[in-house]
Short mmCIF file of C-alpha atoms and ligand atoms in Angstrom, two decimals:
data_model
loop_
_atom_site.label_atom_id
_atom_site.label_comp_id
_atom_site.label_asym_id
_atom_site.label_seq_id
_atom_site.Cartn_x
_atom_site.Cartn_y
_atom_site.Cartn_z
CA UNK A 15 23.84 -27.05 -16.70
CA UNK A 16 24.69 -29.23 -13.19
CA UNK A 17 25.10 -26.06 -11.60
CA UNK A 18 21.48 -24.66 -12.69
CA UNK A 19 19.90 -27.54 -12.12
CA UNK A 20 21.81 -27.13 -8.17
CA UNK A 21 20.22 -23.58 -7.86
CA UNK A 22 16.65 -24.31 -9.38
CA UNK A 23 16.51 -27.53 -6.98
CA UNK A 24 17.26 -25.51 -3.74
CA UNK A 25 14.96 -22.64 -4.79
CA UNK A 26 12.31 -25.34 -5.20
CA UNK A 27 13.33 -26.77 -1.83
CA UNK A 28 12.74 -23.50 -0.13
CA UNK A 29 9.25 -23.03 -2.36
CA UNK A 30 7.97 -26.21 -0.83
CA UNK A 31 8.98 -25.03 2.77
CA UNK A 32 6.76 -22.00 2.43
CA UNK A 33 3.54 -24.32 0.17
CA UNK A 34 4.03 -26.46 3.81
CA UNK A 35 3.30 -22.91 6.03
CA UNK A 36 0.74 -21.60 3.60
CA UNK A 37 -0.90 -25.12 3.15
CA UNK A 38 -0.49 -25.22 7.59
CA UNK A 39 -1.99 -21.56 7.95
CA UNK A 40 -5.40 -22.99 5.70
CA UNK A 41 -5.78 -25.27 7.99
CA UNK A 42 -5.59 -27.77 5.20
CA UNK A 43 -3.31 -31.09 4.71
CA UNK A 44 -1.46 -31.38 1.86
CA UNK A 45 0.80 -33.89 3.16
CA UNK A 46 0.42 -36.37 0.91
CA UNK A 47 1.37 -34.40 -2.27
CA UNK A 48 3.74 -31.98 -0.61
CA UNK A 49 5.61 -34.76 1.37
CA UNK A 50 5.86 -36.89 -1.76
CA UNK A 51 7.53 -33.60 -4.14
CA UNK A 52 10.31 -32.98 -0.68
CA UNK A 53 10.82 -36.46 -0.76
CA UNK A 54 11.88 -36.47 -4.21
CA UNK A 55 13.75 -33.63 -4.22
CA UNK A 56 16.03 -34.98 -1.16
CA UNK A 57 16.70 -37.66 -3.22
CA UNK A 58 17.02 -36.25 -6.23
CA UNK A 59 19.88 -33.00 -4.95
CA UNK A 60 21.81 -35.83 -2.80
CA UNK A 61 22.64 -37.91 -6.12
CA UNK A 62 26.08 -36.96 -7.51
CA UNK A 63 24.80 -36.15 -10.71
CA UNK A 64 21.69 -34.96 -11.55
CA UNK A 65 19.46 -36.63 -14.58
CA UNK A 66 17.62 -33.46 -16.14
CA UNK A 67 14.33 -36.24 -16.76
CA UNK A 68 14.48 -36.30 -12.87
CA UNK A 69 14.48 -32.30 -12.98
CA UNK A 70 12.11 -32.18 -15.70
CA UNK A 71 9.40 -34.66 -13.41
CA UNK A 72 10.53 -32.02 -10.08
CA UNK A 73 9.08 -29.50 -12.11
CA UNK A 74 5.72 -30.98 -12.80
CA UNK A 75 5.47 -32.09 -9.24
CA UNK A 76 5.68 -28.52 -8.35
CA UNK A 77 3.45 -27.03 -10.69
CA UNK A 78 0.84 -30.04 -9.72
CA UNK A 79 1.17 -28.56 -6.07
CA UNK A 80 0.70 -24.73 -7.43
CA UNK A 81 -2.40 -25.37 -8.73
CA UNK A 82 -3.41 -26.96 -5.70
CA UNK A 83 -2.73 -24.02 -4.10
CA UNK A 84 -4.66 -21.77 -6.69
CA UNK A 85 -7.39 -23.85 -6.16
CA UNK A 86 -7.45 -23.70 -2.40
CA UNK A 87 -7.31 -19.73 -2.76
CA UNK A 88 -9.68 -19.61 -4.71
CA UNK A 89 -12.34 -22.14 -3.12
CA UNK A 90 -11.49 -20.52 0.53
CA UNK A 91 -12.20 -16.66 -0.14
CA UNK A 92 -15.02 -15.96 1.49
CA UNK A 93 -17.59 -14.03 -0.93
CA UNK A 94 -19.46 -11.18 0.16
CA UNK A 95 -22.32 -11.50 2.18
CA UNK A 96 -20.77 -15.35 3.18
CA UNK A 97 -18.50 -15.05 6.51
CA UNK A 98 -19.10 -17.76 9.13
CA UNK A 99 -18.88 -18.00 12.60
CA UNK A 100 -15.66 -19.62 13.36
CA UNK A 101 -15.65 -23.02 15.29
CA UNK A 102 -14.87 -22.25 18.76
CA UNK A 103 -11.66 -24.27 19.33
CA UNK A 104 -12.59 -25.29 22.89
CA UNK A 105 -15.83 -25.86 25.15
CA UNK A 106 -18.30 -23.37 26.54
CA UNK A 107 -16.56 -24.00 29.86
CA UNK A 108 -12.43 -24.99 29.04
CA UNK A 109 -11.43 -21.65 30.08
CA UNK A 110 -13.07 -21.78 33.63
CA UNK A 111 -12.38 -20.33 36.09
CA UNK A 112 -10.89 -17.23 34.24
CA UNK A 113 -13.99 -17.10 31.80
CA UNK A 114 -17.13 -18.84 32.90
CA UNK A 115 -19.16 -20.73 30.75
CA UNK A 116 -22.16 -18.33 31.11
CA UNK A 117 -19.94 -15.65 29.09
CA UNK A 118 -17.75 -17.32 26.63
CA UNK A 119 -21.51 -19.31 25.56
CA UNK A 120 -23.52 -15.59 25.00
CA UNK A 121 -19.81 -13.94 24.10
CA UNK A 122 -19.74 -15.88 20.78
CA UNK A 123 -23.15 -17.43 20.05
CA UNK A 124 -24.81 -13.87 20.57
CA UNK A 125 -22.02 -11.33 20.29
CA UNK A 126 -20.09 -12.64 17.43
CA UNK A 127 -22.91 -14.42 15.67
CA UNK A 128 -24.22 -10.75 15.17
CA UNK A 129 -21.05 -9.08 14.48
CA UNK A 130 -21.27 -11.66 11.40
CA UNK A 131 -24.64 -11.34 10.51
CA UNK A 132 -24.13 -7.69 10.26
CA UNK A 133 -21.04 -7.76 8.26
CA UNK A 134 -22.92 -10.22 5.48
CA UNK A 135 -25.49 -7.23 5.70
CA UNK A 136 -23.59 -4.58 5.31
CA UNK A 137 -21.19 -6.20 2.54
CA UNK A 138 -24.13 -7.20 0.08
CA UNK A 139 -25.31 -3.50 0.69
CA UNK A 140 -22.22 -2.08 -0.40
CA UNK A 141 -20.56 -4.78 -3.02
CA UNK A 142 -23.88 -6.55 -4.36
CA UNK A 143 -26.71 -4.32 -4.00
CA UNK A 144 -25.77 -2.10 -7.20
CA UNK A 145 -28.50 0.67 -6.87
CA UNK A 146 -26.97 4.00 -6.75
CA UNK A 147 -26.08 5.57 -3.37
CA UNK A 148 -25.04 8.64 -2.31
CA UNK A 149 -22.48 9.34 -0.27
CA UNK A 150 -24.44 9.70 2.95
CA UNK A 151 -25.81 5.84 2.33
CA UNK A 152 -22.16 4.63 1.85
CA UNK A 153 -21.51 6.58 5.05
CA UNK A 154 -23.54 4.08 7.05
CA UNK A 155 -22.58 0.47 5.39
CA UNK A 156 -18.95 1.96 5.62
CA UNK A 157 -19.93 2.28 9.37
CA UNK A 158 -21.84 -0.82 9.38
CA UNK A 159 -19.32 -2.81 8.14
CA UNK A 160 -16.26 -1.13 10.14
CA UNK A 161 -18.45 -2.10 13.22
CA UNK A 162 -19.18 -5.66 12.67
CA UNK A 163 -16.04 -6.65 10.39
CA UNK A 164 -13.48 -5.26 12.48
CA UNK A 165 -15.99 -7.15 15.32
CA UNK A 166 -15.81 -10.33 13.62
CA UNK A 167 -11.85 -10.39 12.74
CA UNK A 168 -11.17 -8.99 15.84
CA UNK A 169 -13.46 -11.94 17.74
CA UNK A 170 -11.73 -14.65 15.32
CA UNK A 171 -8.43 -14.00 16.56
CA UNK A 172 -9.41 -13.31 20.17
CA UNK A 173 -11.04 -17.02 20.23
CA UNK A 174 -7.64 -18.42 18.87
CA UNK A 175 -5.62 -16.37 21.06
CA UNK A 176 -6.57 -18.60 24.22
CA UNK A 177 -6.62 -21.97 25.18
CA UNK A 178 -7.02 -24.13 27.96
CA UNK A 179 -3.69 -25.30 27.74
CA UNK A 180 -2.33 -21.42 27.49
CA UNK A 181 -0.31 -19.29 29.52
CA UNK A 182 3.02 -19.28 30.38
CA UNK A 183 5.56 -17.44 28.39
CA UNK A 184 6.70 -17.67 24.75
CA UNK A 185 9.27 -19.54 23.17
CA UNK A 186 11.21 -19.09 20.21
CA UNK A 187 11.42 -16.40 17.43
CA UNK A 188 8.55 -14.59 19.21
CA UNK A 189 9.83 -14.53 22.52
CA UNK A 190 13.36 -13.02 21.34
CA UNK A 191 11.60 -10.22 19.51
CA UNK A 192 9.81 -9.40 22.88
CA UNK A 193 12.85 -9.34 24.53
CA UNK A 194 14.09 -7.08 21.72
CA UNK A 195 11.75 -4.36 21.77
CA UNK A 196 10.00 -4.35 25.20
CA UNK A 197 12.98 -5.14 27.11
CA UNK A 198 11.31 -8.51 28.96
CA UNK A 199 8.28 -10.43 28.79
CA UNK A 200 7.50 -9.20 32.34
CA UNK A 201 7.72 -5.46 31.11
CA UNK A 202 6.06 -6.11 28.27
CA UNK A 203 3.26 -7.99 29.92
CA UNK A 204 3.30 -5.20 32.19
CA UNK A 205 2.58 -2.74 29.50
CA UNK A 206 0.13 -4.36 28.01
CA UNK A 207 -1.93 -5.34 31.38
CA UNK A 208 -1.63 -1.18 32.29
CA UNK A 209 -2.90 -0.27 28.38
CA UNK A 210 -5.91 -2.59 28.87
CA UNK A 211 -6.83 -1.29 32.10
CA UNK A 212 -6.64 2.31 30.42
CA UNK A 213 -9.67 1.63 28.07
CA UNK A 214 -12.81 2.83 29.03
CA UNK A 215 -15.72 0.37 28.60
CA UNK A 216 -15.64 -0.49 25.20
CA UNK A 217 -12.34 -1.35 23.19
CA UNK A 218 -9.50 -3.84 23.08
CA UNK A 219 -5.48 -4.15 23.30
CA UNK A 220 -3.30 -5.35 20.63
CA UNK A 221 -0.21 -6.36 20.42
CA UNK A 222 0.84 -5.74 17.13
CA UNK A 223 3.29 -6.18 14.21
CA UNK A 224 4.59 -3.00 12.63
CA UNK A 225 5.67 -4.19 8.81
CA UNK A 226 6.66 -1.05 8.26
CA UNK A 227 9.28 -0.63 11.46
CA UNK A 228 9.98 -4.07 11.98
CA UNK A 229 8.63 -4.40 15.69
CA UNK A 230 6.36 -5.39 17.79
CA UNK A 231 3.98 -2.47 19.50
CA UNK A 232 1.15 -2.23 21.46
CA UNK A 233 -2.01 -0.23 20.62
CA UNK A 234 -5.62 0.13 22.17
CA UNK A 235 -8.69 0.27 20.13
CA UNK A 236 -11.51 2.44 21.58
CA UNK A 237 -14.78 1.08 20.07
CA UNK A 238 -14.04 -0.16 16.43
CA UNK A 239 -16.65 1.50 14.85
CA UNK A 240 -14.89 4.65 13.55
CA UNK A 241 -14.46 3.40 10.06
CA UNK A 242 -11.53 1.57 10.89
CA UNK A 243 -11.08 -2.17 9.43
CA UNK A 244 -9.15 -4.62 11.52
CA UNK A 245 -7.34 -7.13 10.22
CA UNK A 246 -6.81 -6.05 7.06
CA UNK A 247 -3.49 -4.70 4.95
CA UNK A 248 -4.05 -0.85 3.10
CA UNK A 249 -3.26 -0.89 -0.29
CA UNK A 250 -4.14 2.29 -1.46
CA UNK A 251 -4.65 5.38 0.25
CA UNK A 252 -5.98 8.74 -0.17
CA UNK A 253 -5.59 11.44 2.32
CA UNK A 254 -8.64 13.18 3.14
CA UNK A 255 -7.53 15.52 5.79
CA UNK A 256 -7.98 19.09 4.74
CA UNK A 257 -4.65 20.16 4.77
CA UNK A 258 -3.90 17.68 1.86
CA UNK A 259 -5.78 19.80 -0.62
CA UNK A 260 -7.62 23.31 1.18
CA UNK A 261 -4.71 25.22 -0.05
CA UNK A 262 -4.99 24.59 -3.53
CA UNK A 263 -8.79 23.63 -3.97
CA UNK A 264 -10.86 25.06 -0.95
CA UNK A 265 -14.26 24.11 -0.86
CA UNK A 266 -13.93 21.70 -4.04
CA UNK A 267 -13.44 18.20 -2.54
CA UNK A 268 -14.60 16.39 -5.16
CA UNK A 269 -12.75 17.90 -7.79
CA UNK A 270 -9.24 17.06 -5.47
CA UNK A 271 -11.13 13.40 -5.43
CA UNK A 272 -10.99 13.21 -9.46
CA UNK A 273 -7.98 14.83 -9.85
CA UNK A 274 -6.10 12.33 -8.23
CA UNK A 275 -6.92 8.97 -10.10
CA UNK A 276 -4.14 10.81 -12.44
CA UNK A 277 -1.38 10.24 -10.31
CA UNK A 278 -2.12 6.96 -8.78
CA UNK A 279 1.03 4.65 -9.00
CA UNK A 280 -0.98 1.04 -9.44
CA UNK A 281 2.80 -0.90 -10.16
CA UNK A 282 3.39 0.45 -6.44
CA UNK A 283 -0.06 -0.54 -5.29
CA UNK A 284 0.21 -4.24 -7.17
CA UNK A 285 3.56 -4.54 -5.24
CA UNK A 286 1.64 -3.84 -2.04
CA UNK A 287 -0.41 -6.24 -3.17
CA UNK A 288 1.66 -8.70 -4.33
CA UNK A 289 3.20 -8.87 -0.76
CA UNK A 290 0.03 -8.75 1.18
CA UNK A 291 -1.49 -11.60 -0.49
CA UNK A 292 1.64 -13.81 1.14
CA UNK A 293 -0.42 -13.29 4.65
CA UNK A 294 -2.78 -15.89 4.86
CA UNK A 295 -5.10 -16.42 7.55
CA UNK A 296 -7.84 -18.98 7.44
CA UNK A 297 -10.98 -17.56 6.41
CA UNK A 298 -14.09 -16.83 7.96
MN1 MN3 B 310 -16.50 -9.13 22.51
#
């Protein structure tokens, strides 16, 4: 019993690290009741033995803080049609000189105020408005909202990305896995200074986490437009190309289209789910 009340204690321990990130990456405080449930449990796994009331009252804590965190995920998805312009962290003019005021001002009160505007529009076209619509009408709020979502995720991390206290070089965890797979920060600033320089006139550079491969990489983005969605995890996929189904059904897309739903493998996409939901971004 002393012994599973030893491993339940330091699994809760570890829980309440991770409620302390997840509470940090809201943006939200939960100090008070997070603070109060570690401070108990210190207390409670030094003793010598351990009183299963005390367990018992650890337990309610922690569901107490759960539901706190239900509620904030709940309260902070944004609904469709309802993204906000981020607050800019910083003045008009606390980058200068590297960014003028003159830009960063029409950069995000024009540029990104319509990249949000049109992403509300395009989202109650294709998730509220419940008309019927061919496939040529979701063609254009699929564009539509490629264009200005990926714009308006891509523009919310951008903003965070710099400050006037910035610069330098990395530190910790991050700056060991760019030493891992680009060699040096120098090379890999290198690399990604000669990938920017490679896009033509509209696009961005990334520097990206690969889930998958477990490395960094970098990427350009030329427009974002082409029904791609930044900033977001795939949870199910269906190949379109035609060399997933020409052989076998030619001309008849559609009938490939319904065919599938019969071997879709939703405990596989709930696991991709499952994990996905664990990245938590403050939302906008
Ligand atoms: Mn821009």
């Amino acid at each position: 019993m002393i012994l599973d009340n030893h491993e339940y204690l330091k699994a809760l321990m570890e829980w309440s690290t991770k409620m302390q990130e997840y509470a940090a990456s809201r943006q939200e405080d939960w100090s008070a009741d997070l603070s109060e449930l570690q401070h108990n449990l210190k207390q409670v796994s030094a003793s010598e033995s351990i009183a299963q009331e005390a367990v018992l009252q650890l337990r309610q804590d922690a569901e107490r803080v759960a539901a706190r965190a239900e509620q904030s995920a709940r309260q902070n998805s944004v609904r469709w049609g309802q993204h906000r312009l981020p607050p800019l962290p910083y003045r008009f003019d606390a980058l200068e000189p590297y960014i003028n005021r003159e830009i960063m001002e029409l950069h995000y009160t024009k540029h990104h105020r319509s990249y949000v505007d049109g992403l509300n529009k395009a989202e109650e076209m294709l998730y509220l408005n419940r008309e019927d619509k061919t496939s040529s009408d979701y063609k254009h709020y699929l564009r539509e909202q490629s264009f200005h979502g990926s714009g308006h995720f891509l523009h919310t991390i951008f903003w965070y990305n710099m400050s006037p206290n910035g610069g330098g070089e990395p530190t910790g965890q991050l700056a060991q896995q760019i030493r891992r797979d680009f060699g040096s920060f120098s090379r890999f600033k290198d690399m990604f200074s000669k990938a920017a320089d490679s896009v033509e006139g509209v696009g961005w550079v990334i520097l990206v986490w690969e889930p998958r491969s477990h490395h960094l990489a970098i990427q350009t983005l030329e427009k974002h437009q082409f029904f791609s969605l930044l900033d977001t995890i795939p949870l199910l996929v269906l190949d379109m190309w035609e060399h997933a189904y020409y052989l076998q059904y030619k001309t008849e897309k559609k009938k490939y289209i319904d065919n599938w739903w019969n071997i879709v493998n939703w405990a596989n996409v709930t696991q991709r789910f499952q994990t996905a939901k664990q990245v938590n971004w403050a939302p906008f």
